CSV table of C-alpha atoms in Angstrom, one decimal:
chain,number,residue,atom,x,y,z
A,1263,MET,CA,0.1,-0.2,0.0
A,1264,TYR,CA,1.9,3.3,-1.1
A,1265,PRO,CA,-0.5,5.9,-1.6
A,1266,GLU,CA,0.3,8.2,-4.7
A,1267,ASP,CA,-0.6,12.0,-2.7
A,1268,LEU,CA,2.4,10.8,0.1
A,1269,ARG,CA,6.2,11.4,0.8
A,1270,TYR,CA,7.8,8.7,2.3
A,1271,THR,CA,10.8,8.4,4.7
A,1272,LYS,CA,13.8,5.8,4.9
A,1273,ASP,CA,11.9,5.3,8.4
A,1274,HIS,CA,9.0,4.3,7.0
A,1275,GLU,CA,6.8,7.7,8.0
A,1276,TRP,CA,4.8,9.4,5.8
A,1277,VAL,CA,3.6,12.5,5.2
A,1278,ARG,CA,0.5,14.2,3.5
A,1279,VAL,CA,1.6,18.0,2.4
A,1280,GLN,CA,-0.5,20.8,2.1
A,1281,GLY,CA,0.8,24.4,1.6
A,1282,GLU,CA,2.6,24.5,4.9
A,1283,ARG,CA,0.5,21.9,6.7
A,1284,GLY,CA,2.7,18.1,6.8
A,1285,THR,CA,0.3,15.6,8.0
A,1286,ILE,CA,2.4,12.8,9.7
A,1287,GLY,CA,1.7,9.1,10.3
A,1288,ILE,CA,3.9,5.3,9.9
A,1289,THR,CA,3.2,3.3,6.8
A,1290,ASP,CA,1.7,0.1,5.5
A,1291,HIS,CA,5.0,-2.1,6.4
A,1292,ALA,CA,5.8,-0.3,9.6
A,1293,GLN,CA,2.7,-1.5,11.1
A,1294,LYS,CA,3.2,-5.1,9.2
A,1295,GLN,CA,6.9,-4.8,11.1
A,1296,LEU,CA,5.9,-3.9,14.2
A,1297,GLY,CA,3.2,-6.6,14.5
A,1298,ASP,CA,-0.2,-5.4,17.1
A,1299,VAL,CA,0.1,-2.3,18.3
A,1300,VAL,CA,-0.1,-1.1,21.9
A,1301,PHE,CA,1.0,1.9,22.6
A,1302,LEU,CA,1.8,5.2,21.5
A,1303,GLU,CA,3.9,7.9,23.0
A,1304,LEU,CA,3.2,11.6,20.6
A,1305,PRO,CA,4.8,15.2,21.1
A,1306,ALA,CA,2.5,18.0,22.7
A,1307,VAL,CA,0.6,20.3,20.6
A,1308,GLY,CA,3.6,23.8,20.3
A,1309,ARG,CA,6.4,21.4,20.2
A,1310,THR,CA,8.7,22.1,17.9
A,1311,LEU,CA,9.9,19.5,15.4
A,1312,LYS,CA,13.3,19.2,14.0
A,1313,GLN,CA,13.8,16.6,10.8
A,1314,HIS,CA,15.1,13.6,11.8
A,1315,GLU,CA,15.0,13.9,16.1
A,1316,THR,CA,12.7,12.0,17.7
A,1317,PHE,CA,8.7,12.7,18.5
A,1318,GLY,CA,7.7,10.2,20.1
A,1319,THR,CA,7.6,6.2,20.0
A,1320,VAL,CA,5.3,3.9,18.9
A,1321,GLU,CA,5.0,0.4,20.6
A,1322,SER,CA,3.2,-2.6,20.0
A,1323,VAL,CA,4.1,-6.2,22.0
A,1324,LYS,CA,7.1,-6.9,21.1
A,1325,ALA,CA,9.1,-4.6,19.8
A,1326,VAL,CA,9.5,-0.2,20.6
A,1327,SER,CA,9.9,1.7,18.4
A,1328,GLU,CA,10.9,5.3,18.1
A,1329,LEU,CA,9.9,7.6,15.4
A,1330,PHE,CA,11.1,10.6,13.5
A,1331,ALA,CA,11.0,14.3,12.5
A,1332,PRO,CA,10.6,13.7,8.6
A,1333,LEU,CA,10.3,17.4,8.8
A,1334,SER,CA,10.9,20.5,11.2
A,1335,GLY,CA,8.0,22.4,12.5
A,1336,ALA,CA,5.8,23.6,15.9
A,1337,VAL,CA,3.3,20.7,16.0
A,1338,LEU,CA,-0.6,22.2,15.4
A,1339,GLU,CA,-2.1,19.2,16.1
A,1340,ALA,CA,-1.3,15.5,18.1
A,1341,ASN,CA,-4.0,12.9,17.4
A,1342,THR,CA,-4.9,11.6,21.2
A,1343,ALA,CA,-7.7,9.9,20.5
A,1344,LEU,CA,-5.6,7.7,18.0
A,1345,SER,CA,-3.1,7.0,21.6
A,1346,GLN,CA,-6.2,5.9,22.8
A,1347,GLN,CA,-6.6,3.2,20.5
A,1348,PRO,CA,-3.4,2.5,18.6
A,1349,GLU,CA,-4.6,-0.2,17.1
A,1350,LYS,CA,-5.9,1.5,14.3
A,1351,ILE,CA,-2.6,2.9,13.4
A,1352,ASN,CA,-2.8,-1.6,12.0
A,1353,THR,CA,-6.1,-1.0,10.2
A,1354,ASP,CA,-5.8,2.3,8.7
A,1355,PRO,CA,-2.5,3.9,8.8
A,1356,TYR,CA,-2.9,6.7,6.4
A,1357,GLY,CA,-6.1,7.3,7.6
A,1358,GLU,CA,-7.7,7.3,11.6
A,1359,ALA,CA,-4.0,6.6,12.4
A,1360,TRP,CA,-1.7,9.9,10.7
A,1361,MET,CA,-0.5,11.1,14.5
A,1362,VAL,CA,0.5,14.9,13.9
A,1363,VAL,CA,0.4,17.7,12.0
A,1364,VAL,CA,3.3,20.3,12.2
A,1365,LYS,CA,3.6,23.7,10.0
A,1366,LEU,CA,6.8,23.3,7.8
A,1367,SER,CA,9.1,25.3,9.1
A,1368,VAL,CA,11.9,24.8,6.3
A,1369,SER,CA,10.5,24.0,2.6
A,1370,THR,CA,13.4,22.6,0.9
A,1371,GLU,CA,12.6,19.3,3.0
A,1372,VAL,CA,10.4,18.1,1.7
A,1373,ALA,CA,12.3,18.0,-2.1
A,1374,GLU,CA,14.8,14.9,-0.1
A,1375,LEU,CA,12.3,12.7,0.7
A,1376,MET,CA,10.6,9.6,-1.3
A,1377,ASP,CA,7.4,9.7,-3.7
A,1378,ALA,CA,5.4,6.4,-3.7
A,1379,SER,CA,7.6,4.6,-6.4
A,1380,ALA,CA,10.9,5.3,-4.5
A,1381,TYR,CA,9.7,3.8,-0.9
A,1382,ARG,CA,7.9,1.3,-2.6
A,1383,ALA,CA,10.9,0.7,-4.3
A,1384,TYR,CA,13.0,0.8,-0.9
A,1385,VAL,CA,10.7,-1.8,0.8
A,1386,GLU,CA,11.3,-4.4,-2.1
A,1387,SER,CA,14.8,-3.5,-1.6
A,1388,GLU,CA,15.1,-3.5,2.4
A,1389,ALA,CA,13.1,-7.3,1.9
A,1390,LYS,CA,15.8,-8.9,-0.3
B,502,MET,CA,24.4,-10.2,15.4
B,503,GLU,CA,22.5,-11.1,12.7
B,504,GLN,CA,22.3,-15.5,12.5
B,505,ALA,CA,21.9,-16.3,8.8
B,506,ALA,CA,18.7,-17.9,8.0
B,507,VAL,CA,21.9,-20.7,6.3
B,508,ALA,CA,22.5,-21.4,10.0
B,509,LEU,CA,19.5,-21.9,11.9
B,510,ARG,CA,18.0,-25.4,12.8
B,511,LYS,CA,15.2,-25.8,11.8
B,512,THR,CA,12.3,-28.2,12.8
B,513,PRO,CA,10.2,-30.5,10.3
B,514,LEU,CA,6.8,-28.2,10.6
B,515,ASN,CA,8.7,-25.1,9.1
B,516,ALA,CA,8.1,-25.1,5.8
B,517,TRP,CA,4.6,-25.1,6.9
B,518,HIS,CA,5.3,-22.5,9.4
B,519,ARG,CA,6.6,-19.9,6.1
B,520,ALA,CA,4.0,-21.4,3.4
B,521,SER,CA,1.8,-20.0,5.7
B,522,GLY,CA,3.2,-16.6,5.4
B,523,ALA,CA,4.6,-17.0,9.5
B,524,LYS,CA,6.4,-14.0,11.0
B,525,MET,CA,10.2,-15.9,11.4
B,526,VAL,CA,12.6,-15.3,13.8
B,527,PRO,CA,15.7,-16.7,14.9
B,528,PHE,CA,15.7,-18.3,18.0
B,529,GLY,CA,17.7,-20.1,20.7
B,530,GLY,CA,19.7,-21.3,16.4
B,531,TRP,CA,16.6,-22.3,15.5
B,532,ASP,CA,14.0,-20.7,13.0
B,533,MET,CA,10.9,-20.2,14.5
B,534,PRO,CA,7.3,-18.6,14.1
B,535,VAL,CA,6.9,-16.1,16.2
B,536,GLU,CA,3.5,-14.6,15.1
B,537,TYR,CA,0.7,-15.8,11.7
B,538,SER,CA,-2.5,-14.2,12.4
B,539,GLY,CA,-1.2,-11.6,14.6
B,540,LEU,CA,0.0,-11.6,18.4
B,541,ILE,CA,-2.9,-10.9,20.2
B,542,ALA,CA,-5.3,-12.6,17.8
B,543,GLU,CA,-3.1,-15.7,19.0
B,544,HIS,CA,-2.9,-15.0,22.1
B,545,ARG,CA,-6.4,-14.7,22.7
B,546,ALA,CA,-7.6,-18.3,20.9
B,547,VAL,CA,-6.0,-20.1,23.1
B,548,ARG,CA,-7.5,-18.3,26.5
B,549,THR,CA,-11.6,-18.6,24.5
B,550,ALA,CA,-11.1,-21.7,22.4
B,551,ALA,CA,-8.0,-23.4,21.2
B,552,GLY,CA,-3.9,-22.6,19.1
B,553,LEU,CA,-0.9,-24.8,18.1
B,554,PHE,CA,2.7,-24.9,18.8
B,555,ASP,CA,5.6,-26.2,17.3
B,556,VAL,CA,7.9,-26.8,20.6
B,557,SER,CA,9.6,-28.8,18.6
B,558,HIS,CA,12.7,-26.9,19.2
B,559,MET,CA,12.8,-27.8,23.1
B,560,GLY,CA,14.6,-31.1,24.2
B,561,GLU,CA,14.5,-34.6,25.5
B,562,PHE,CA,17.0,-36.9,27.1
B,563,THR,CA,15.7,-40.4,28.0
B,564,LEU,CA,17.1,-42.3,31.9
B,565,THR,CA,17.1,-45.8,31.7
B,566,GLY,CA,18.8,-48.3,33.7
B,567,PRO,CA,18.3,-49.4,37.4
B,568,GLY,CA,19.8,-46.8,38.8
B,569,ALA,CA,17.7,-44.1,36.9
B,570,LEU,CA,15.5,-42.7,39.8
B,571,ALA,CA,18.6,-42.9,42.3
B,572,PHE,CA,20.1,-40.8,39.7
B,573,LEU,CA,17.6,-38.2,39.0
B,574,GLN,CA,16.8,-38.2,43.0
B,575,ARG,CA,20.4,-36.8,42.9
B,576,VAL,CA,20.8,-34.4,39.8
B,577,THR,CA,16.8,-32.7,40.7
B,578,CYS,CA,15.2,-31.0,43.1
B,579,ASN,CA,11.1,-32.6,43.0
B,580,ASP,CA,10.0,-35.8,44.7
B,581,VAL,CA,11.5,-38.7,41.9
B,582,ALA,CA,10.2,-41.0,43.8
B,583,LYS,CA,6.4,-40.0,44.6
B,584,LEU,CA,5.9,-40.5,40.8
B,585,VAL,CA,3.6,-43.6,38.6
B,586,ASP,CA,3.9,-45.4,35.4
B,587,GLY,CA,2.3,-41.9,33.1
B,588,GLN,CA,3.2,-39.2,35.7
B,589,ALA,CA,5.4,-36.2,34.2
B,590,GLN,CA,6.4,-33.3,37.2
B,591,TYR,CA,8.1,-29.7,36.8
B,592,SER,CA,11.2,-29.5,38.2
B,593,ALA,CA,14.9,-28.1,37.8
B,594,LEU,CA,18.5,-29.0,37.8
B,595,PRO,CA,20.1,-27.2,40.7
B,596,MET,CA,23.7,-26.3,41.6
B,597,PRO,CA,25.0,-25.6,44.7
B,598,SER,CA,24.2,-22.2,45.4
B,599,GLY,CA,20.2,-23.3,44.6
B,600,ALA,CA,19.9,-22.2,41.2
B,601,PRO,CA,18.7,-24.0,38.2
B,602,VAL,CA,20.4,-24.4,35.6
B,603,ASP,CA,17.6,-24.9,33.5
B,604,ASP,CA,13.7,-25.6,34.9
B,605,ILE,CA,12.6,-28.7,33.1
B,606,ILE,CA,9.4,-31.8,33.3
B,607,VAL,CA,10.3,-35.1,34.4
B,608,SER,CA,8.3,-38.2,33.4
B,609,ARG,CA,8.3,-41.8,34.8
B,610,ARG,CA,7.4,-44.4,31.6
B,611,GLY,CA,8.3,-47.6,34.3
B,612,ALA,CA,10.9,-47.4,37.1
B,613,GLU,CA,13.9,-47.4,34.8
B,614,SER,CA,12.7,-45.4,32.5
B,615,PHE,CA,12.3,-41.4,32.4
B,616,LEU,CA,12.1,-38.6,30.5
B,617,ILE,CA,13.0,-35.4,30.1
B,618,VAL,CA,12.0,-32.3,28.4
B,619,VAL,CA,14.6,-29.3,28.5
B,620,ASN,CA,14.5,-25.8,26.5
B,621,ALA,CA,15.5,-25.7,23.7
B,622,SER,CA,18.9,-22.7,24.5
B,623,ASN,CA,19.8,-25.4,27.3
B,624,ILE,CA,20.2,-28.7,25.7
B,625,ASP,CA,23.7,-28.8,25.2
B,626,LYS,CA,24.4,-27.4,28.7
B,627,ASP,CA,22.1,-29.0,30.5
B,628,PHE,CA,23.5,-32.8,28.4
B,629,ALA,CA,26.8,-31.8,29.7
B,630,TRP,CA,25.2,-30.6,33.0
B,631,LEU,CA,24.1,-34.7,33.8
B,632,GLN,CA,26.8,-35.9,33.0
B,633,GLN,CA,29.1,-34.6,35.2
B,634,HIS,CA,27.2,-36.0,37.7
B,635,GLY,CA,27.5,-39.7,37.0
B,636,PRO,CA,24.5,-41.7,36.0
B,637,ARG,CA,25.0,-44.9,38.4
B,638,ASP,CA,23.9,-48.0,36.9
B,639,CYS,CA,21.7,-46.4,34.1
B,640,GLU,CA,21.8,-44.4,30.7
B,641,LEU,CA,22.0,-40.8,29.7
B,642,THR,CA,20.5,-40.6,25.7
B,643,ASN,CA,19.8,-37.1,23.9
B,644,ARG,CA,16.9,-37.7,21.5
B,645,SER,CA,16.4,-33.8,21.1
B,646,ASP,CA,16.4,-35.0,17.4
B,647,ASP,CA,13.9,-37.7,17.6
B,648,TYR,CA,11.1,-36.2,18.9
B,649,ALA,CA,8.6,-33.5,17.6
B,650,LEU,CA,6.5,-32.0,19.8
B,651,ILE,CA,3.0,-30.0,19.2
B,652,ALA,CA,0.9,-28.2,21.7
B,653,LEU,CA,-2.4,-27.5,22.0
B,654,GLN,CA,-3.9,-25.8,23.8
B,655,GLY,CA,-7.1,-24.1,25.5
B,656,PRO,CA,-10.0,-25.4,26.1
B,657,LYS,CA,-11.2,-27.0,22.7
B,658,ALA,CA,-8.1,-29.1,23.1
B,659,ALA,CA,-9.7,-31.4,24.9
B,660,ALA,CA,-12.6,-31.7,22.7
B,661,ILE,CA,-10.4,-31.6,19.4
B,662,LEU,CA,-7.8,-33.7,20.0
B,663,GLN,CA,-10.8,-36.8,21.3
B,664,SER,CA,-12.0,-37.1,17.3
B,665,LEU,CA,-7.8,-38.1,16.7
B,666,VAL,CA,-8.1,-40.3,19.1
B,667,THR,CA,-9.7,-43.3,20.0
B,668,PHE,CA,-9.4,-43.2,23.9
B,669,ASP,CA,-10.7,-41.5,26.4
B,670,LEU,CA,-9.0,-38.3,27.1
B,671,ALA,CA,-10.7,-37.8,30.4
B,672,THR,CA,-8.6,-41.0,31.7
B,673,VAL,CA,-6.1,-38.8,31.1
B,674,ALA,CA,-5.5,-36.4,34.3
B,675,TYR,CA,-3.1,-33.2,34.9
B,676,TYR,CA,0.1,-33.8,34.0
B,677,HIS,CA,0.1,-37.4,33.8
B,678,PHE,CA,1.4,-38.8,29.7
B,679,ARG,CA,-0.3,-41.7,27.8
B,680,GLU,CA,1.3,-42.8,24.3
B,681,GLY,CA,-1.6,-43.7,21.8
B,682,ASP,CA,-2.1,-42.7,18.1
B,683,VAL,CA,-3.0,-39.7,16.8
B,684,SER,CA,-4.2,-40.1,13.3
B,685,GLY,CA,-3.5,-43.3,12.6
B,686,CYS,CA,0.2,-42.3,14.1
B,687,TRP,CA,1.8,-43.0,17.6
B,688,ALA,CA,2.7,-40.2,19.8
B,689,SER,CA,3.4,-39.6,23.7
B,690,ILE,CA,0.1,-37.2,25.0
B,691,SER,CA,0.9,-35.7,28.1
B,692,ARG,CA,-1.5,-33.2,29.6
B,693,THR,CA,1.1,-30.3,30.6
B,694,GLY,CA,1.3,-27.1,28.6
B,695,TYR,CA,3.0,-23.3,29.1
B,696,THR,CA,-0.3,-21.3,29.1
B,697,GLY,CA,-2.8,-21.1,31.6
B,698,GLU,CA,-5.5,-23.2,29.8
B,699,ASP,CA,-5.5,-26.9,29.7
B,700,GLY,CA,-4.0,-28.6,27.3
B,701,PHE,CA,-1.6,-31.3,26.0
B,702,GLU,CA,1.7,-31.9,24.6
B,703,LEU,CA,1.6,-33.9,21.8
B,704,MET,CA,5.9,-35.6,20.7
B,705,VAL,CA,5.9,-37.4,17.6
B,706,ALA,CA,7.8,-38.9,15.0
B,707,PRO,CA,9.7,-35.9,13.4
B,708,GLU,CA,8.8,-37.4,9.6
B,709,HIS,CA,4.5,-36.9,11.8
B,710,ALA,CA,5.1,-34.1,12.9
B,711,GLU,CA,3.4,-32.4,9.3
B,712,PRO,CA,0.7,-35.2,8.9
B,713,VAL,CA,-0.1,-34.1,13.0
B,714,TRP,CA,0.0,-30.7,12.6
B,715,ARG,CA,-2.5,-30.3,10.0
B,716,LYS,CA,-4.9,-33.2,10.9
B,717,LEU,CA,-5.2,-30.9,14.2
B,718,THR,CA,-5.9,-28.0,12.1
B,719,ASP,CA,-8.1,-29.2,10.0
B,720,THR,CA,-10.2,-30.7,12.4
B,721,GLY,CA,-9.7,-27.7,14.6
B,722,ARG,CA,-10.6,-25.3,12.5
B,723,GLU,CA,-14.4,-25.0,13.1
B,724,HIS,CA,-14.1,-24.8,17.2
B,725,GLY,CA,-11.5,-21.7,17.0
B,726,LEU,CA,-8.7,-22.8,17.1
B,727,LEU,CA,-5.6,-20.9,15.5
B,728,PRO,CA,-1.3,-21.4,14.8
B,729,VAL,CA,0.3,-19.9,17.3
B,730,GLY,CA,4.2,-18.3,17.5
B,731,LEU,CA,6.4,-17.3,20.0
B,732,GLY,CA,5.6,-14.1,20.5
B,733,ALA,CA,1.8,-15.2,22.3
B,734,ARG,CA,3.6,-17.9,23.5
B,735,ASP,CA,5.9,-16.0,25.4
B,736,THR,CA,2.8,-13.6,26.4
B,737,LEU,CA,0.2,-16.3,27.4
B,738,ARG,CA,3.6,-17.7,29.9
B,739,LEU,CA,3.6,-14.6,31.5
B,740,GLU,CA,0.1,-14.0,32.1
B,741,ALA,CA,0.0,-17.3,33.9
B,742,ARG,CA,3.1,-16.1,36.7
B,743,LEU,CA,5.0,-19.8,34.2
B,744,CYS,CA,8.9,-18.4,34.7
B,745,LEU,CA,11.0,-18.2,31.4
B,746,TYR,CA,15.2,-19.5,31.7
B,747,GLY,CA,17.2,-16.3,30.6
B,748,ASN,CA,14.7,-13.8,31.9
B,749,ASP,CA,13.4,-14.8,35.4
B,750,ILE,CA,15.5,-17.7,36.5
B,751,ASP,CA,19.3,-18.3,35.6
B,752,GLU,CA,22.7,-18.9,37.5
B,753,THR,CA,22.0,-16.3,39.7
B,754,THR,CA,18.2,-16.5,41.2
B,755,SER,CA,17.4,-19.5,43.7
B,756,LEU,CA,14.6,-21.6,43.0
B,757,VAL,CA,13.4,-19.7,46.4
B,758,GLU,CA,14.2,-16.4,45.4
B,759,ALA,CA,11.9,-17.2,42.4
B,760,GLY,CA,8.3,-19.2,43.6
B,761,LEU,CA,9.3,-22.6,43.0
B,762,GLY,CA,10.2,-24.0,46.4
B,763,TRP,CA,7.4,-26.1,46.1
B,764,THR,CA,9.1,-28.0,43.4
B,765,ILE,CA,12.0,-28.4,46.7
B,766,ALA,CA,11.5,-31.7,48.5
B,767,LEU,CA,13.5,-31.3,51.4
B,768,VAL,CA,12.3,-35.3,52.4
B,769,ASP,CA,14.1,-37.9,54.0
B,770,HIS,CA,14.4,-41.1,51.0
B,771,LYS,CA,15.2,-38.8,48.7
B,772,GLY,CA,18.5,-37.9,50.1
B,773,ASP,CA,21.2,-35.3,49.2
B,774,PHE,CA,20.4,-34.0,45.9
B,775,VAL,CA,22.7,-30.8,44.6
B,776,GLY,CA,21.8,-28.0,45.7
B,777,ARG,CA,19.7,-29.2,49.2
B,778,GLY,CA,22.0,-27.0,51.4
B,779,VAL,CA,21.0,-23.8,50.6
B,780,LEU,CA,17.9,-24.9,49.3
B,781,GLU,CA,17.1,-25.8,52.8
B,782,SER,CA,18.1,-23.0,54.6
B,783,GLN,CA,16.1,-20.5,52.8
B,784,LYS,CA,12.7,-22.9,52.9
B,785,LYS,CA,13.3,-22.8,56.7
B,786,ASN,CA,14.8,-19.0,56.7
B,787,GLY,CA,13.5,-17.7,54.4
B,788,ALA,CA,15.5,-15.9,50.7
B,789,PRO,CA,16.9,-12.5,50.8
B,790,ARG,CA,14.7,-11.5,47.2
B,791,LYS,CA,11.4,-12.6,45.9
B,792,LEU,CA,10.0,-12.2,42.0
B,793,VAL,CA,7.1,-10.8,42.2
B,794,GLY,CA,4.1,-10.5,39.7
B,795,PHE,CA,3.5,-6.2,39.4
B,796,GLU,CA,1.0,-4.0,37.6
B,797,MET,CA,1.8,-0.7,35.9
B,798,ILE,CA,-0.4,2.2,37.0
B,799,GLU,CA,0.8,4.7,35.5
B,800,ARG,CA,0.5,4.7,31.2
B,801,GLY,CA,3.9,2.7,30.4
B,802,ILE,CA,5.2,-1.1,29.0
B,803,ALA,CA,7.8,-2.8,31.1
B,804,ARG,CA,9.8,-4.0,29.9
B,805,HIS,CA,12.9,-6.2,29.9
B,806,GLY,CA,15.9,-5.0,31.3
B,807,TYR,CA,14.0,-2.0,31.8
B,808,ALA,CA,15.3,0.0,35.6
B,809,VAL,CA,13.1,-1.2,38.9
B,810,TYR,CA,13.5,1.5,41.4
B,811,LEU,CA,12.0,1.5,45.8
B,812,GLY,CA,11.6,5.3,45.6
B,813,ASP,CA,15.2,6.4,45.3
B,814,GLU,CA,16.8,3.2,45.2
B,815,ARG,CA,17.9,0.7,42.1
B,816,GLN,CA,16.7,-2.4,42.9
B,817,GLY,CA,17.4,-4.4,39.5
B,818,VAL,CA,15.7,-4.8,36.2
B,819,VAL,CA,11.7,-6.6,35.2
B,820,THR,CA,13.1,-10.1,34.8
B,821,SER,CA,9.7,-10.2,32.0
B,822,GLY,CA,7.4,-7.5,31.2
B,823,SER,CA,4.6,-6.9,28.5
B,824,TYR,CA,1.4,-5.8,27.8
B,825,ALA,CA,-1.1,-8.7,28.5
B,826,PRO,CA,-3.7,-9.7,25.9
B,827,PHE,CA,-6.1,-11.2,27.2
B,828,LEU,CA,-5.8,-9.4,30.7
B,829,GLN,CA,-5.2,-6.2,28.9
B,830,LYS,CA,-3.3,-4.1,31.4
B,831,ASN,CA,0.3,-4.0,31.2
B,832,ILE,CA,2.2,-6.1,33.5
B,833,GLY,CA,6.2,-8.0,34.8
B,834,LEU,CA,7.4,-9.2,36.9
B,835,CYS,CA,10.8,-8.3,38.7
B,836,TYR,CA,12.9,-9.5,41.8
B,837,LEU,CA,12.4,-7.2,45.2
B,838,PRO,CA,13.9,-7.2,49.0
B,839,THR,CA,12.2,-9.9,51.0
B,840,SER,CA,11.2,-7.3,53.7
B,841,GLN,CA,9.7,-5.2,50.7
B,842,SER,CA,7.9,-7.9,48.5
B,843,ALA,CA,3.9,-7.4,49.9
B,844,VAL,CA,1.3,-7.1,47.6
B,845,GLY,CA,0.5,-3.5,47.6
B,846,THR,CA,3.5,-1.7,47.0
B,847,GLU,CA,4.3,0.5,45.0
B,848,ILE,CA,7.5,0.4,42.4
B,849,SER,CA,8.2,2.6,39.9
B,850,VAL,CA,9.9,1.4,36.0
B,851,GLU,CA,12.4,3.8,33.9
B,852,ILE,CA,11.0,3.3,31.0
B,853,ARG,CA,13.4,5.8,28.6
B,854,GLU,CA,14.8,8.0,31.3
B,855,ARG,CA,11.2,8.7,33.2
B,856,ARG,CA,9.8,6.4,36.2
B,857,VAL,CA,7.0,4.9,35.6
B,858,GLY,CA,4.5,4.0,38.7
B,859,ALA,CA,4.0,-0.2,39.4
B,860,ARG,CA,2.2,-2.0,41.7
B,861,VAL,CA,3.6,-4.9,43.0
B,862,VAL,CA,0.6,-7.4,42.5
B,863,PRO,CA,-0.7,-11.6,43.6
B,864,THR,CA,0.7,-13.9,41.0
B,865,PRO,CA,-0.5,-15.6,38.6
B,866,PHE,CA,-2.0,-12.3,37.2
B,867,TYR,CA,-4.2,-14.7,35.2
B,868,LYS,CA,-6.3,-18.5,36.5
B,869,ARG,CA,-8.4,-20.0,33.9
B,870,PRO,CA,-11.9,-20.8,35.1
B,871,ARG,CA,-12.7,-24.6,36.4
């Protein structure tokens, strides 16, 4: 599952860029690797994220995985409802399981992200 | 360090696991399924219906001869003499320190014939240990490669297996075993398990593992049987407060501290056994530490290796910890000083540099409805 309207990172996050707003989550590949998700820790609204730094944690029964900011910016919204129902990360990673919305502060960062076909190729090469 | 898949050992069911799309992981040198359809679904299936586990990687030793009983009395902590033919007991191989080399199951096939089932990760260590202790008038043989082992566990386990055997399973009591044909294949069927549910462990010839597994999955399907991987095996045994060697018990933890004092038989007719002195003293005077169960009271999951605090004093680490899929809470085990281990004691667990509150609770966390 590689929605065309999203951009992707090597750490298996996705971003939906809409003007100055970037909505962030983790990909279908990431949720499959994790297994059943049972815990999520998100940053508070207002926190400033720096690209590549950790901004939260997602845990499955078996694994702990840090979340890395694909882009820099201030957190405008955090999906606290998702923290109550983290299993949605498994069932709807690109929809209900959006994690944060940030106000993008470094527009040149977007071009560093992979498009859907580059991310698909990356995932398939990792599997070998 | 990653183990190359080609170097890992495979059970007779490996092809079946891979064909079913199981997520495979290296475990103790074996290529094993950690989950098939999802850990939570598999865990809940075992509690509400049934689950099927490939545990062929575990070890089996036979001990035969007139000296077998005496040898086992010397190297194990439980009373082997109380076993009758067709009966098994949970036990351990203690060191002089009172800590276990391994936890094991001893089964009496006959007055001069015993089977010892050991953890997969300790097969070579246990065999060497037993040999070093000089079996006299008996022969110890490592038969691990000669047997496959399949566990069928859950409230529907008996109903599923009953249709595949010719005798009444009600005659096989808990911690007893008998031989019988399962779908035309010889099996030793014991009413034992590692999940806290009713269930059976079937020992079969390696070439019969796949046909028996397939027959069980076909028969069990309408009952809700699922294949279950090592992931759920671990969360199931944790809910039932069953120790995992390497986590909760190892060569530094005495059997008394671990809450396994009930396996230690200080009866006269057992005679002296390795570690008896220390274990007898600890049973009489108490041990300095105690393995306790805890439940998180603040948000967070405690995991193996996370630091445990009483107030501001570090006490050690979480030995086992996880989200519990049936109980739907975060639980764990850790060692606390015996004087501060009462139920209700508040502790904290360090999770990513934050101290998160927990409380000592009674165990087992889960007990199956009877």
